[in-house]
Amino acid sequence: MSQKLVCNCNGTMPLDAKALGLTMHTSLCRQEIGSVIKAFDGNDSLIIACTQERALFGELAEQSEKPLVAPLRFVNIREVAGWTQEAKASMPKIAALLALAEMPQAEPVPVVNYESQGRLLIVGPGNQALPWAEKLSDSLDVSVLCTEPSALPIARNFPIYTGTVSKLDGYLGHFTVDWDLQNPIDPEMCTRCGACVEVCPEGAIDDAFQIDLNKCKSHRDCITACAGIGAINFDRVERQRSSEFDLIMDLRADPQMRMSQTPQGYFAPGKDPLEQALVANQLLGLVGEFEKPKYFAYTEKICAHGRNGKVGCSVCIDVCSTGAISSLFKNGQGTVEVNPNLCMGCGACSTVCPSGAMRYNYPSVSHQGKEIKALANVFAAESVKAKQSSAPILLLHTLKAGTQLLNSLGRSAHLRPKQFEGLPSFVLPYGIEHIASTGLDLWLGALSYGFSEVTLLLTGDEDPAYRAALETQSALGNAILAAYGFDARLSLIQLDSADDLPPISTAMGKLRQRGALSALCSPANFGLGNQKRETIEAVLEHLQKQAKTPLPVGGVALPKSSFLGGLNINQDACTLCMSCVGSCPEGALLDSLDEPKLSFIEKQCVQCGICVKTCPEQALALAPRLQTVEERKQKVEINETKPFHCISCGKVFGTAKMVDLMLIKLGAHGAFAGAALDRLKMCSDCRVVDMVKTEI
């Protein structure tokens, strides 16, 4: 057990000490600071219900003579509960948040390493890039690529290049930059002696030591003047230049990397001097060895990206905004490859992955499931004690941006209650690393645990692809709920920016006026697992048992985006060649060793479509739908035919339908004219024997 220190912040929160079962403090960070110091000497881990004074309490802990049993943990109950219009009714929420803070920490994940020696390339107009190079060259190994010429400094304290960037990729400690040297003067060779400037009759060369080709009349006096140096060449063939750097400061108006989440070590501050100064300060701290979490885990064997040279599912590649995921085919087998150094941890790949091959790991769904289950259970138990009947809403948000937004909302609701609405007493915030990392397994799992709704708070800094993915997945989730007769319980609050308080305030006000909904179903006992499909199956089974309307025979149609569904087959067109069986990455399609039968297990199908693309007869079509758990588990025969026996030796070598198709397609061919047509009815061995006999 942990010792919990709770403060009502100078009486500004109407907290019920008896309901919480805790001693209530009034000025824990000031007059009652002795209570904190005394708690440091205890034998329990310590949770302090205050995030504002985290720094103060942390400093006191460092000064404590006795080492703490465990690191200090902090939880915010003030802005999300105690300073809201429903503070008096928020004791179940506060108890749930305190219980969440007491949960065990997630297991550590592997790390990704970076090493930077401080090799910085500043790209952009010379009049901006060169002054920053002068400032930073004392601390970093600076190079400059001037995309627009400018007067060059007299001293050659750092390399200066000119040209146009043709390629820029990489990450902290490993950037590769290619550029085209377009001007006749190569600044790498130029000594800036000025001889070319003096002899140029058109004045086409100035102190930027680049030739203005609009003024140049091709007298070539400059070449003669530079003969001893050889920096000027109007007929240069090799214009391509390339080099490697650890850091990039891109000052161009149209930067090279325009994704929402740029790689570590790449900065594009634009023309704003303040933004440039902030970036320069960050660059100074990026020398040495660094690490970050490896956010994902990938299981190749269940990936449905490609088989037999056909691309099936590519949703993770499509949604990734950093270019960290790429397609990889080897011997016809398709997988994806993730560059962990480029991965920025958004987790959208795991959200859209139909098979669970791509899994978010920071933290895992199983860990989040335990925390969410604890939130729901504690809230429900405390609500009974408080004689409240509301079921909570789970408000998911990105940890950093969402926390700042909710803190600002709570403070505004406290200071200006007539203008801003705080979180209702039944809305439980839950921060995750990135809002795009959460998907249907967690959302539907939360509803199974007793939450009435799951709402995603988007703060405006998400890539458009992430927003689209979350909209698509939430629509799919609501369609699944509708199939069971439930109302839509998944929703998104989409803001333009994290500073935009009125929309989130309005949304919370509407929720408070509407009131809490009842729980979707009775709470489930199972835990959420790291295998996405298994978790989804467990949730569907739980929802099916408590469905308001039973699923009809044949199931209910789902949106095209669904990873749940079956197959429609044109039995007349299908020849049972079994190419679909060999292409299925999940083992949903099966053949028979004894007779020509094609079977299907819907539970295994992820709707990747590889079988549809592989079928030579175009006999298959995806059927996104939701059937009962029992139907989805069954092995169903979707086509069968009679075997065909060789007319010479009697051996089975195909199906009757396949041979009939061969006779139709190849019967007109000269090689099978007349009596030779019977060769199509023979196995391969007997066919060869017959051809040899005929020739003799």
XYZ file of C-alpha atoms in Angstrom:
696
model
C 0.000 0.000 0.000
C 0.985 3.587 -0.569
C 0.631 6.541 1.720
C -1.458 9.259 0.091
C -1.153 12.956 0.904
C -4.175 14.982 -0.222
C -4.540 18.752 0.056
C -7.629 20.892 -0.568
C -5.392 23.756 -1.755
C -6.166 26.360 0.877
C -9.793 25.258 1.095
C -10.531 25.914 -2.582
C -11.630 22.309 -3.165
C -14.659 20.929 -1.295
C -13.091 17.546 -0.636
C -14.792 15.040 1.636
C -12.069 13.537 3.816
C -14.452 10.956 5.254
C -15.590 9.774 1.833
C -11.997 9.495 0.676
C -10.877 7.887 3.928
C -7.852 10.181 4.115
C -6.473 12.950 6.269
C -7.196 16.257 4.575
C -4.484 18.892 4.413
C -4.991 22.553 3.618
C -1.518 23.894 2.820
C 0.669 20.885 2.159
C 3.195 22.911 0.183
C 3.512 25.678 2.796
C 2.558 25.537 6.500
C 2.049 21.767 6.466
C 5.257 20.970 4.617
C 6.388 19.097 7.743
C 3.799 16.409 6.990
C 5.518 15.731 3.672
C 8.983 15.605 5.248
C 7.678 13.235 7.913
C 6.150 11.000 5.247
C 9.589 10.675 3.633
C 10.741 8.791 6.722
C 7.959 6.219 6.446
C 8.149 2.701 5.056
C 5.499 3.129 2.362
C 5.717 4.503 -1.139
C 4.294 7.994 -1.337
C 1.618 9.536 -3.588
C 1.047 13.280 -3.410
C -2.198 14.606 -4.885
C -0.627 17.758 -6.287
C 1.206 18.250 -9.563
C 1.703 22.019 -9.298
C 4.379 21.679 -6.593
C 6.048 18.613 -8.059
C 9.396 20.402 -8.243
C 9.247 21.506 -4.594
C 8.361 18.056 -3.279
C 10.967 16.449 -5.512
C 13.666 18.755 -4.157
C 12.656 17.970 -0.586
C 12.815 14.258 -1.364
C 16.372 14.644 -2.643
C 17.352 16.383 0.589
C 15.773 13.674 2.748
C 18.278 11.793 4.912
C 16.491 8.499 4.391
C 16.204 7.189 0.832
C 12.610 6.862 -0.359
C 11.104 3.391 -0.578
C 10.011 4.161 -4.153
C 10.061 7.219 -6.416
C 7.528 9.898 -5.588
C 4.316 9.719 -7.582
C 1.997 12.622 -8.255
C -1.643 12.808 -9.311
C -3.709 15.840 -10.269
C -7.138 15.971 -8.667
C -7.456 19.756 -8.540
C -7.955 20.872 -12.168
C -9.840 17.750 -13.276
C -12.112 17.342 -10.269
C -11.752 19.665 -7.253
C -11.923 22.916 -9.236
C -14.891 21.961 -11.405
C -18.552 22.913 -11.091
C -19.272 19.361 -9.896
C -16.477 19.168 -7.350
C -18.770 18.017 -4.519
C -19.987 15.073 -6.602
C -16.469 14.139 -7.755
C -15.366 11.975 -4.817
C -15.733 8.712 -6.830
C -13.623 10.251 -9.590
C -10.957 11.416 -7.138
C -10.855 7.993 -5.497
C -10.437 6.387 -8.927
C -7.605 8.772 -9.867
C -5.827 8.073 -6.566
C -6.204 4.334 -7.187
C -4.760 4.764 -10.666
C -1.699 6.504 -9.229
C -1.158 3.478 -6.998
C -1.084 0.999 -9.883
C 2.269 -0.651 -10.702
C 4.409 1.036 -13.306
C 4.550 -0.436 -16.792
C 7.345 -2.836 -17.603
C 10.341 -1.081 -19.212
C 10.649 -1.370 -22.984
C 13.760 -1.669 -25.151
C 15.484 1.564 -26.094
C 16.698 3.024 -29.385
C 20.107 4.695 -29.317
C 21.413 7.807 -31.054
C 24.917 9.223 -31.172
C 25.644 12.792 -32.247
C 29.069 14.382 -32.610
C 27.554 17.812 -33.229
C 28.035 17.920 -37.026
C 25.432 20.550 -37.891
C 24.285 21.570 -41.366
C 22.446 24.873 -41.614
C 20.404 25.042 -44.826
C 18.829 28.202 -46.151
C 19.389 31.714 -47.492
C 22.897 32.892 -46.755
C 21.773 36.073 -44.996
C 20.030 33.893 -42.355
C 22.208 30.805 -42.285
C 25.617 32.470 -42.056
C 24.929 34.592 -38.922
C 23.692 31.483 -37.092
C 26.738 29.564 -38.245
C 28.985 32.264 -36.758
C 27.154 32.003 -33.425
C 27.121 28.202 -33.243
C 30.511 27.338 -34.747
C 32.326 27.707 -31.430
C 30.237 24.885 -29.926
C 29.260 22.733 -32.893
C 30.947 21.411 -36.037
C 28.996 23.665 -38.391
C 28.593 23.552 -42.170
C 26.380 25.846 -44.234
C 24.505 25.156 -47.458
C 23.451 28.502 -48.917
C 20.390 28.100 -51.109
C 20.512 31.836 -51.858
C 23.881 33.660 -52.109
C 25.011 36.153 -49.503
C 28.240 37.952 -48.615
C 30.683 35.385 -47.275
C 32.641 35.947 -44.068
C 36.335 36.738 -44.467
C 37.521 33.959 -42.170
C 36.965 30.377 -43.277
C 35.852 29.096 -39.869
C 33.409 26.556 -41.296
C 32.627 24.948 -44.681
C 30.214 26.847 -46.909
C 28.465 25.183 -49.824
C 25.971 26.469 -52.365
C 23.310 24.732 -54.409
C 19.890 23.161 -54.262
C 19.022 20.260 -51.963
C 17.982 17.192 -53.952
C 17.656 14.743 -51.075
C 17.582 14.982 -47.293
C 16.762 12.047 -45.061
C 17.881 10.361 -41.880
C 17.712 11.078 -38.173
C 19.788 12.364 -35.270
C 23.394 11.344 -35.842
C 22.711 9.912 -39.296
C 21.450 12.495 -41.801
C 22.430 12.239 -45.469
C 22.139 15.353 -47.616
C 22.552 15.512 -51.404
C 22.685 18.805 -53.271
C 23.395 20.084 -56.780
C 26.178 22.620 -57.249
C 24.566 24.878 -59.849
C 26.915 27.862 -59.896
C 30.204 27.861 -61.855
C 32.075 28.872 -58.679
C 32.650 26.026 -56.235
C 32.759 27.640 -52.755
C 34.653 24.636 -51.389
C 37.621 25.513 -53.594
C 37.217 29.291 -53.654
C 39.814 31.185 -51.537
C 37.787 34.431 -51.682
C 40.840 36.261 -52.977
C 38.648 38.523 -55.107
C 40.659 38.207 -58.336
C 37.557 37.154 -60.263
C 35.605 40.117 -58.896
C 38.227 42.547 -60.134
C 38.414 41.247 -63.704
C 34.711 40.615 -64.382
C 33.672 43.350 -66.890
C 29.943 42.948 -66.154
C 30.224 43.043 -62.352
C 28.497 39.632 -62.283
C 30.511 38.555 -59.237
C 30.255 40.194 -55.816
C 31.330 39.356 -52.263
C 29.017 36.319 -52.274
C 31.520 34.791 -54.731
C 28.779 33.383 -56.925
C 28.322 34.345 -60.579
C 25.080 36.083 -61.497
C 24.401 34.221 -64.730
C 21.852 36.839 -65.793
C 24.631 39.436 -65.950
C 27.445 37.211 -67.209
C 28.317 37.649 -70.924
C 30.735 34.702 -71.051
C 33.969 36.643 -71.350
C 35.581 34.030 -69.067
C 38.141 36.489 -67.683
C 37.298 35.105 -64.264
C 38.543 31.658 -65.285
C 41.906 33.099 -66.263
C 42.138 35.015 -62.981
C 41.302 31.854 -61.006
C 43.540 29.536 -62.988
C 45.869 28.843 -60.073
C 42.946 27.898 -57.812
C 40.583 26.246 -60.271
C 37.383 27.119 -58.437
C 35.493 28.301 -61.550
C 34.160 25.904 -64.174
C 31.292 26.770 -66.526
C 31.298 23.281 -68.043
C 31.199 21.279 -64.836
C 29.689 17.831 -65.396
C 29.745 16.440 -61.861
C 27.380 18.726 -59.965
C 26.141 16.261 -57.371
C 27.493 16.674 -53.834
C 26.725 14.583 -50.761
C 27.695 14.532 -47.112
C 26.551 13.242 -43.738
C 25.578 15.270 -40.688
C 24.249 14.715 -37.178
C 21.897 17.713 -37.013
C 19.934 19.818 -39.488
C 18.741 23.413 -39.075
C 16.529 24.081 -42.100
C 15.834 27.793 -42.546
C 14.162 27.553 -45.944
C 10.634 28.852 -46.444
C 9.723 25.460 -47.914
C 11.562 22.937 -45.709
C 12.549 19.510 -46.953
C 10.734 17.519 -44.290
C 7.139 18.659 -43.919
C 5.621 15.771 -42.010
C 3.849 16.522 -38.736
C 6.480 14.679 -36.730
C 9.953 15.297 -38.084
C 12.904 13.036 -37.187
C 14.976 13.612 -34.085
C 17.707 16.158 -34.866
C 15.847 17.943 -37.696
C 14.536 21.450 -37.044
C 12.693 23.825 -39.382
C 11.980 26.989 -37.350
C 11.023 29.163 -40.324
C 11.861 32.874 -40.480
C 10.821 33.771 -36.932
C 13.992 34.907 -35.084
C 12.605 33.717 -31.743
C 11.860 30.232 -33.096
C 15.335 30.144 -34.642
C 16.884 31.094 -31.301
C 14.939 28.370 -29.493
C 16.117 25.800 -32.031
C 19.716 27.000 -31.720
C 19.500 26.431 -27.974
C 18.165 22.902 -28.521
C 20.938 22.108 -30.979
C 23.577 22.907 -28.379
C 22.180 20.149 -26.169
C 22.181 17.483 -28.867
C 25.778 16.367 -28.694
C 26.549 12.980 -27.158
C 24.633 9.720 -26.761
C 20.860 9.660 -26.447
C 18.099 7.100 -26.228
C 14.354 6.891 -26.586
C 11.841 4.075 -26.103
C 11.233 1.556 -28.829
C 7.538 2.277 -29.078
C 6.432 -0.683 -31.171
C 6.648 -4.450 -31.405
C 6.226 -6.206 -34.744
C 5.261 -9.847 -35.317
C 6.116 -10.734 -38.892
C 4.370 -14.114 -39.062
C 0.878 -12.642 -38.669
C 1.466 -9.597 -40.872
C -0.958 -9.448 -43.807
C 1.106 -7.081 -45.943
C 1.806 -9.400 -48.844
C 1.983 -12.938 -50.200
C 2.850 -14.386 -53.594
C 4.047 -11.005 -54.753
C 0.654 -9.411 -54.049
C 0.198 -6.499 -51.662
C -2.700 -6.960 -49.294
C -2.739 -4.716 -46.231
C -0.637 -1.544 -46.235
C -2.515 0.574 -43.708
C 0.490 0.994 -41.389
C 2.608 2.346 -44.250
C -0.199 4.649 -45.368
C -0.817 6.164 -41.936
C 2.814 6.646 -40.835
C 3.672 10.352 -41.051
C 7.402 9.961 -40.457
C 8.234 7.534 -43.244
C 9.475 5.042 -40.665
C 7.594 2.076 -42.183
C 8.422 0.638 -45.591
C 7.399 -2.364 -47.672
C 9.741 -5.316 -47.946
C 9.241 -8.246 -50.324
C 11.494 -11.293 -50.417
C 10.740 -14.403 -52.460
C 7.198 -13.153 -52.917
C 6.557 -12.826 -49.176
C 5.726 -9.306 -48.097
C 6.471 -7.821 -44.702
C 7.009 -4.318 -43.437
C 10.185 -2.868 -42.029
C 10.206 -0.222 -39.315
C 13.140 2.103 -38.733
C 13.033 2.572 -34.945
C 15.166 5.722 -35.181
C 12.547 7.398 -37.377
C 9.569 6.162 -35.347
C 8.238 8.993 -33.183
C 5.812 6.894 -31.160
C 2.442 8.034 -32.483
C 1.221 4.428 -32.513
C -1.219 4.975 -35.390
C 0.221 1.900 -37.124
C -1.000 -0.328 -34.303
C -4.404 1.365 -34.269
C -5.100 0.544 -37.918
C -3.323 -2.839 -38.080
C -6.029 -5.502 -38.655
C -4.038 -8.508 -37.497
C -2.211 -7.108 -34.482
C 1.153 -7.688 -36.165
C 2.056 -4.099 -35.327
C 1.628 -3.521 -31.612
C 2.111 -0.389 -29.544
C 4.312 -1.096 -26.581
C 4.692 2.137 -24.588
C 2.892 0.982 -22.570
C 1.213 -2.179 -23.774
C -2.536 -2.615 -24.134
C -2.476 -5.213 -21.358
C -1.007 -2.633 -18.950
C -3.470 0.040 -20.021
C -6.283 -2.469 -19.659
C -5.368 -3.113 -16.017
C -5.338 0.608 -15.279
C -8.639 1.265 -17.029
C -10.245 -1.679 -15.272
C -9.081 -0.304 -11.925
C -10.503 3.124 -12.779
C -13.879 1.629 -13.653
C -14.040 -0.668 -10.608
C -13.054 1.971 -8.052
C -15.390 4.554 -9.575
C -18.288 2.071 -9.513
C -17.631 1.041 -5.904
C -17.299 4.617 -4.660
C -20.402 5.666 -6.605
C -22.416 3.059 -4.716
C -21.095 4.428 -1.407
C -21.979 7.964 -2.491
C -25.430 6.780 -3.645
C -24.670 7.846 -7.218
C -25.666 5.729 -10.199
C -23.706 7.298 -13.026
C -21.327 5.253 -15.188
C -18.114 7.076 -16.075
C -16.904 8.357 -19.428
C -13.297 7.555 -20.313
C -11.641 10.654 -21.779
C -8.496 9.607 -23.646
C -5.925 12.293 -24.424
C -2.301 12.699 -25.433
C -0.325 12.826 -22.220
C 1.523 16.114 -22.665
C -0.769 18.294 -24.780
C -3.990 16.909 -23.308
C -2.823 17.326 -19.719
C -1.891 20.956 -20.354
C -5.266 21.599 -21.976
C -7.274 19.994 -19.161
C -5.225 21.830 -16.546
C -5.934 25.142 -18.297
C -9.623 24.256 -18.513
C -9.801 23.387 -14.807
C -8.062 26.586 -13.786
C -10.339 28.663 -16.022
C -13.432 26.891 -14.672
C -12.275 27.691 -11.127
C -11.499 31.354 -11.749
C -14.290 32.063 -14.266
C -16.999 29.453 -13.588
C -19.661 31.370 -15.538
C -17.501 31.383 -18.650
C -15.850 27.951 -18.610
C -17.066 24.452 -17.791
C -14.743 21.999 -16.086
C -14.897 18.228 -16.431
C -18.165 16.717 -15.183
C -17.918 14.414 -12.188
C -18.398 11.337 -14.387
C -15.631 12.129 -16.910
C -12.377 10.322 -16.086
C -9.296 11.605 -17.965
C -6.672 9.056 -18.973
C -3.430 10.214 -20.559
C -1.590 8.126 -23.141
C 1.668 8.789 -24.968
C -0.127 9.768 -28.186
C -3.831 9.824 -28.957
C -3.268 7.958 -32.243
C -1.857 4.935 -30.385
C -5.188 3.747 -29.048
C -7.630 1.556 -30.938
C -10.731 -0.592 -30.845
C -9.311 -3.238 -28.538
C -8.840 -0.639 -25.787
C -12.031 1.328 -26.535
C -14.364 -1.653 -26.641
C -12.500 -3.159 -23.709
C -13.209 -0.015 -21.665
C -16.916 -0.262 -22.501
C -16.829 -3.903 -21.398
C -15.359 -2.844 -18.052
C -18.302 -0.564 -17.279
C -17.501 2.765 -18.899
C -20.563 4.299 -20.503
C -18.643 6.028 -23.282
C -15.128 6.474 -24.642
C -14.225 9.937 -25.924
C -10.988 10.844 -27.676
C -9.661 14.365 -27.184
C -7.663 15.604 -30.183
C -5.714 18.781 -29.439
C -4.975 19.973 -32.979
C -1.353 18.916 -33.431
C -2.193 15.498 -34.877
C -1.297 14.613 -38.438
C -4.397 14.614 -40.707
C -3.825 10.916 -41.387
C -4.086 10.211 -37.657
C -7.365 12.068 -37.373
C -8.769 10.242 -40.376
C -7.690 6.891 -38.921
C -9.318 7.614 -35.555
C -12.519 8.768 -37.240
C -12.603 5.589 -39.342
C -11.914 3.306 -36.377
C -14.488 4.996 -34.138
C -17.108 4.721 -36.909
C -16.290 1.013 -37.209
C -16.575 0.596 -33.442
C -19.977 2.276 -33.380
C -21.109 0.067 -36.268
C -20.139 -3.011 -34.234
C -22.091 -1.677 -31.262
C -25.083 -0.948 -33.496
C -25.016 -4.548 -34.715
C -25.699 -5.614 -31.128
C -28.430 -3.002 -30.726
C -26.378 -0.528 -28.681
C -26.221 3.218 -29.191
C -23.030 4.871 -30.445
C -20.652 5.141 -27.501
C -17.389 6.168 -29.207
C -16.804 9.825 -30.052
C -14.097 12.379 -30.849
C -13.633 15.949 -29.654
C -11.487 17.621 -32.301
C -9.882 20.966 -31.476
C -7.877 23.251 -33.735
C -5.239 23.824 -31.065
C -4.454 22.937 -27.468
C -4.995 26.589 -26.512
C -8.583 26.577 -27.743
C -10.541 26.322 -24.492
C -14.067 27.373 -25.591
C -14.788 24.238 -27.691
C -13.712 21.785 -24.989
C -15.583 23.858 -22.404
C -18.718 23.754 -24.560
C -18.384 19.998 -25.018
C -18.056 19.457 -21.257
C -21.037 21.737 -20.614
C -23.199 19.695 -22.959
C -22.147 16.495 -21.223
C -22.968 17.932 -17.814
C -26.412 19.059 -18.976
C -27.128 15.704 -20.599
C -25.866 13.696 -17.660
C -24.142 10.341 -17.581
C -25.401 7.418 -19.573
C -25.844 3.984 -18.101
C -23.113 1.405 -18.579
C -23.244 -0.439 -21.864
C -23.141 -3.810 -20.150
C -22.264 -5.523 -16.892
C -18.511 -5.361 -16.180
C -16.319 -8.012 -17.733
C -13.747 -9.980 -15.768
C -11.241 -10.770 -18.517
C -8.048 -8.805 -19.004
C -7.023 -7.066 -22.196
C -4.173 -8.866 -23.916
C -1.363 -7.770 -26.170
C -2.752 -9.868 -29.022
C -5.255 -7.538 -30.635
C -7.418 -10.168 -32.281
C -7.737 -12.219 -29.102
C -8.792 -9.153 -27.129
C -11.349 -8.181 -29.763
C -12.761 -11.708 -29.744
C -13.132 -11.674 -25.959
C -14.887 -8.307 -26.085
C -17.249 -9.401 -28.874
C -18.203 -12.517 -26.942
C -18.960 -10.399 -23.864
C -21.023 -7.878 -25.837
C -22.895 -10.613 -27.680
C -24.069 -12.171 -24.408
C -25.646 -8.854 -23.394
C -26.741 -7.608 -26.809
C -30.034 -5.774 -27.016
C -30.770 -7.438 -30.326
C -29.355 -10.798 -31.446
C -27.288 -10.893 -34.597
C -29.316 -12.200 -37.560
C -28.312 -15.241 -39.589
C -25.593 -14.144 -41.982
C -24.503 -11.334 -39.692
C -24.661 -7.564 -40.049
C -22.758 -5.623 -42.702
C -19.892 -3.461 -41.455
C -18.043 -0.559 -43.135
C -15.419 -1.371 -45.782
C -12.710 -0.410 -43.277
C -13.613 -3.400 -41.096
C -10.989 -5.992 -40.203
C -13.850 -8.331 -39.275
C -15.673 -10.143 -42.041
C -15.966 -13.064 -44.379
C -15.738 -13.961 -48.050
C -18.259 -14.228 -50.835
C -17.393 -16.828 -53.437
C -18.647 -17.398 -56.963
C -18.738 -21.194 -56.927
C -19.314 -21.394 -60.672
C -16.156 -19.410 -61.395
C -13.984 -21.046 -58.724
C -11.908 -23.962 -60.013
C -10.541 -24.859 -56.576
C -7.000 -24.230 -57.745
C -6.268 -23.365 -54.089
C -4.078 -20.379 -54.932
C -6.097 -18.437 -52.366
C -5.127 -20.942 -49.666
C -1.440 -20.459 -50.346
C -1.808 -16.691 -50.296
C -3.768 -16.321 -47.045
C -1.395 -15.007 -44.342
C -3.726 -15.818 -41.449
C -4.773 -19.385 -42.236
C -8.406 -18.423 -42.772
C -8.625 -20.384 -46.030
C -7.946 -24.113 -45.918
C -7.834 -26.957 -48.410
C -8.305 -30.695 -47.897
C -5.696 -33.371 -48.427
C -8.293 -36.005 -49.326
C -10.685 -34.210 -51.664
C -11.073 -30.891 -53.488
C -12.743 -28.754 -50.828
C -12.181 -25.124 -49.888
C -12.919 -24.213 -46.274
C -12.995 -20.897 -44.444
C -12.732 -19.833 -40.776
C -14.075 -16.301 -40.488
C -12.481 -15.642 -37.122
C -9.047 -15.851 -38.751
C -9.810 -13.473 -41.628
C -8.454 -9.905 -41.344
C -9.988 -8.669 -44.632
C -6.570 -7.957 -46.144
C -7.774 -8.914 -49.637
C -4.698 -10.849 -50.768
C -6.859 -13.848 -51.667
C -9.092 -11.631 -53.817
C -6.080 -10.278 -55.703
C -4.527 -13.739 -56.049
C -7.582 -15.594 -57.396
C -7.027 -16.140 -61.149
C -10.758 -16.471 -61.761
C -11.771 -13.387 -59.736
C -14.165 -15.620 -57.845
C -13.678 -14.072 -54.388
C -14.929 -10.856 -52.792
C -14.521 -9.498 -49.271
C -17.642 -9.323 -47.109
C -17.063 -7.022 -44.107
C -19.619 -8.117 -41.555
C -20.188 -9.196 -37.969
C -21.451 -12.699 -37.346
C -21.964 -14.439 -34.026
C -18.906 -15.674 -32.180
C -20.023 -19.252 -32.773
C -20.398 -18.730 -36.536
C -17.065 -17.003 -36.802
C -15.271 -19.908 -35.088
C -16.735 -22.581 -37.357
C -14.840 -24.118 -40.236
C -17.205 -23.737 -43.166
C -16.908 -25.397 -46.573
C -17.417 -22.654 -49.145
C -16.813 -24.717 -52.277
C -16.192 -28.284 -53.329
C -16.195 -30.343 -56.499
C -15.521 -33.865 -57.701
C -11.917 -34.941 -58.176
C -10.819 -35.734 -61.723
C -8.988 -38.988 -62.383
C -6.413 -39.387 -65.097
C -8.048 -41.295 -67.986
C -4.820 -43.263 -68.445
C -3.600 -44.267 -65.002
C -6.556 -43.286 -62.814
C -4.576 -40.989 -60.540
C -6.302 -37.861 -59.198
C -4.545 -34.808 -60.586
C -7.121 -32.031 -60.394
C -10.778 -31.206 -60.143
C -13.486 -31.875 -62.690
C -14.170 -28.156 -62.925
C -10.523 -27.344 -63.526
C -10.221 -29.914 -66.323
C -13.435 -28.654 -67.923
C -11.986 -25.151 -67.905
C -8.749 -26.411 -69.477
C -10.698 -28.128 -72.226
C -12.541 -24.912 -73.010
C -9.480 -22.673 -72.976
C -6.919 -24.993 -74.600
C -9.065 -27.231 -76.790
C -8.572 -24.984 -79.814
C -4.770 -25.047 -79.474
C -2.915 -26.989 -82.174
C -1.020 -29.092 -79.654
C -4.308 -30.569 -78.471
C -6.120 -30.927 -81.809
C -8.100 -34.062 -82.569
C -7.330 -37.108 -80.483
C -4.606 -35.175 -78.636
C -7.382 -33.382 -76.739
C -7.444 -36.386 -74.422
C -4.001 -35.343 -73.160
C -5.701 -32.613 -71.162
C -7.506 -35.385 -69.318
C -4.230 -37.029 -68.337
C -1.861 -36.389 -65.479
C 1.468 -34.809 -66.375
C 3.329 -38.157 -66.482
C 0.820 -39.869 -68.753
C 0.669 -36.803 -70.982
C 4.405 -37.049 -71.679
C 4.156 -40.777 -72.356
C 1.317 -40.219 -74.811
C 3.240 -37.502 -76.654
C 6.289 -39.796 -77.030
C 4.157 -42.676 -78.351
C 2.547 -40.427 -80.924
C 5.888 -39.177 -82.197
C 7.174 -42.771 -82.591
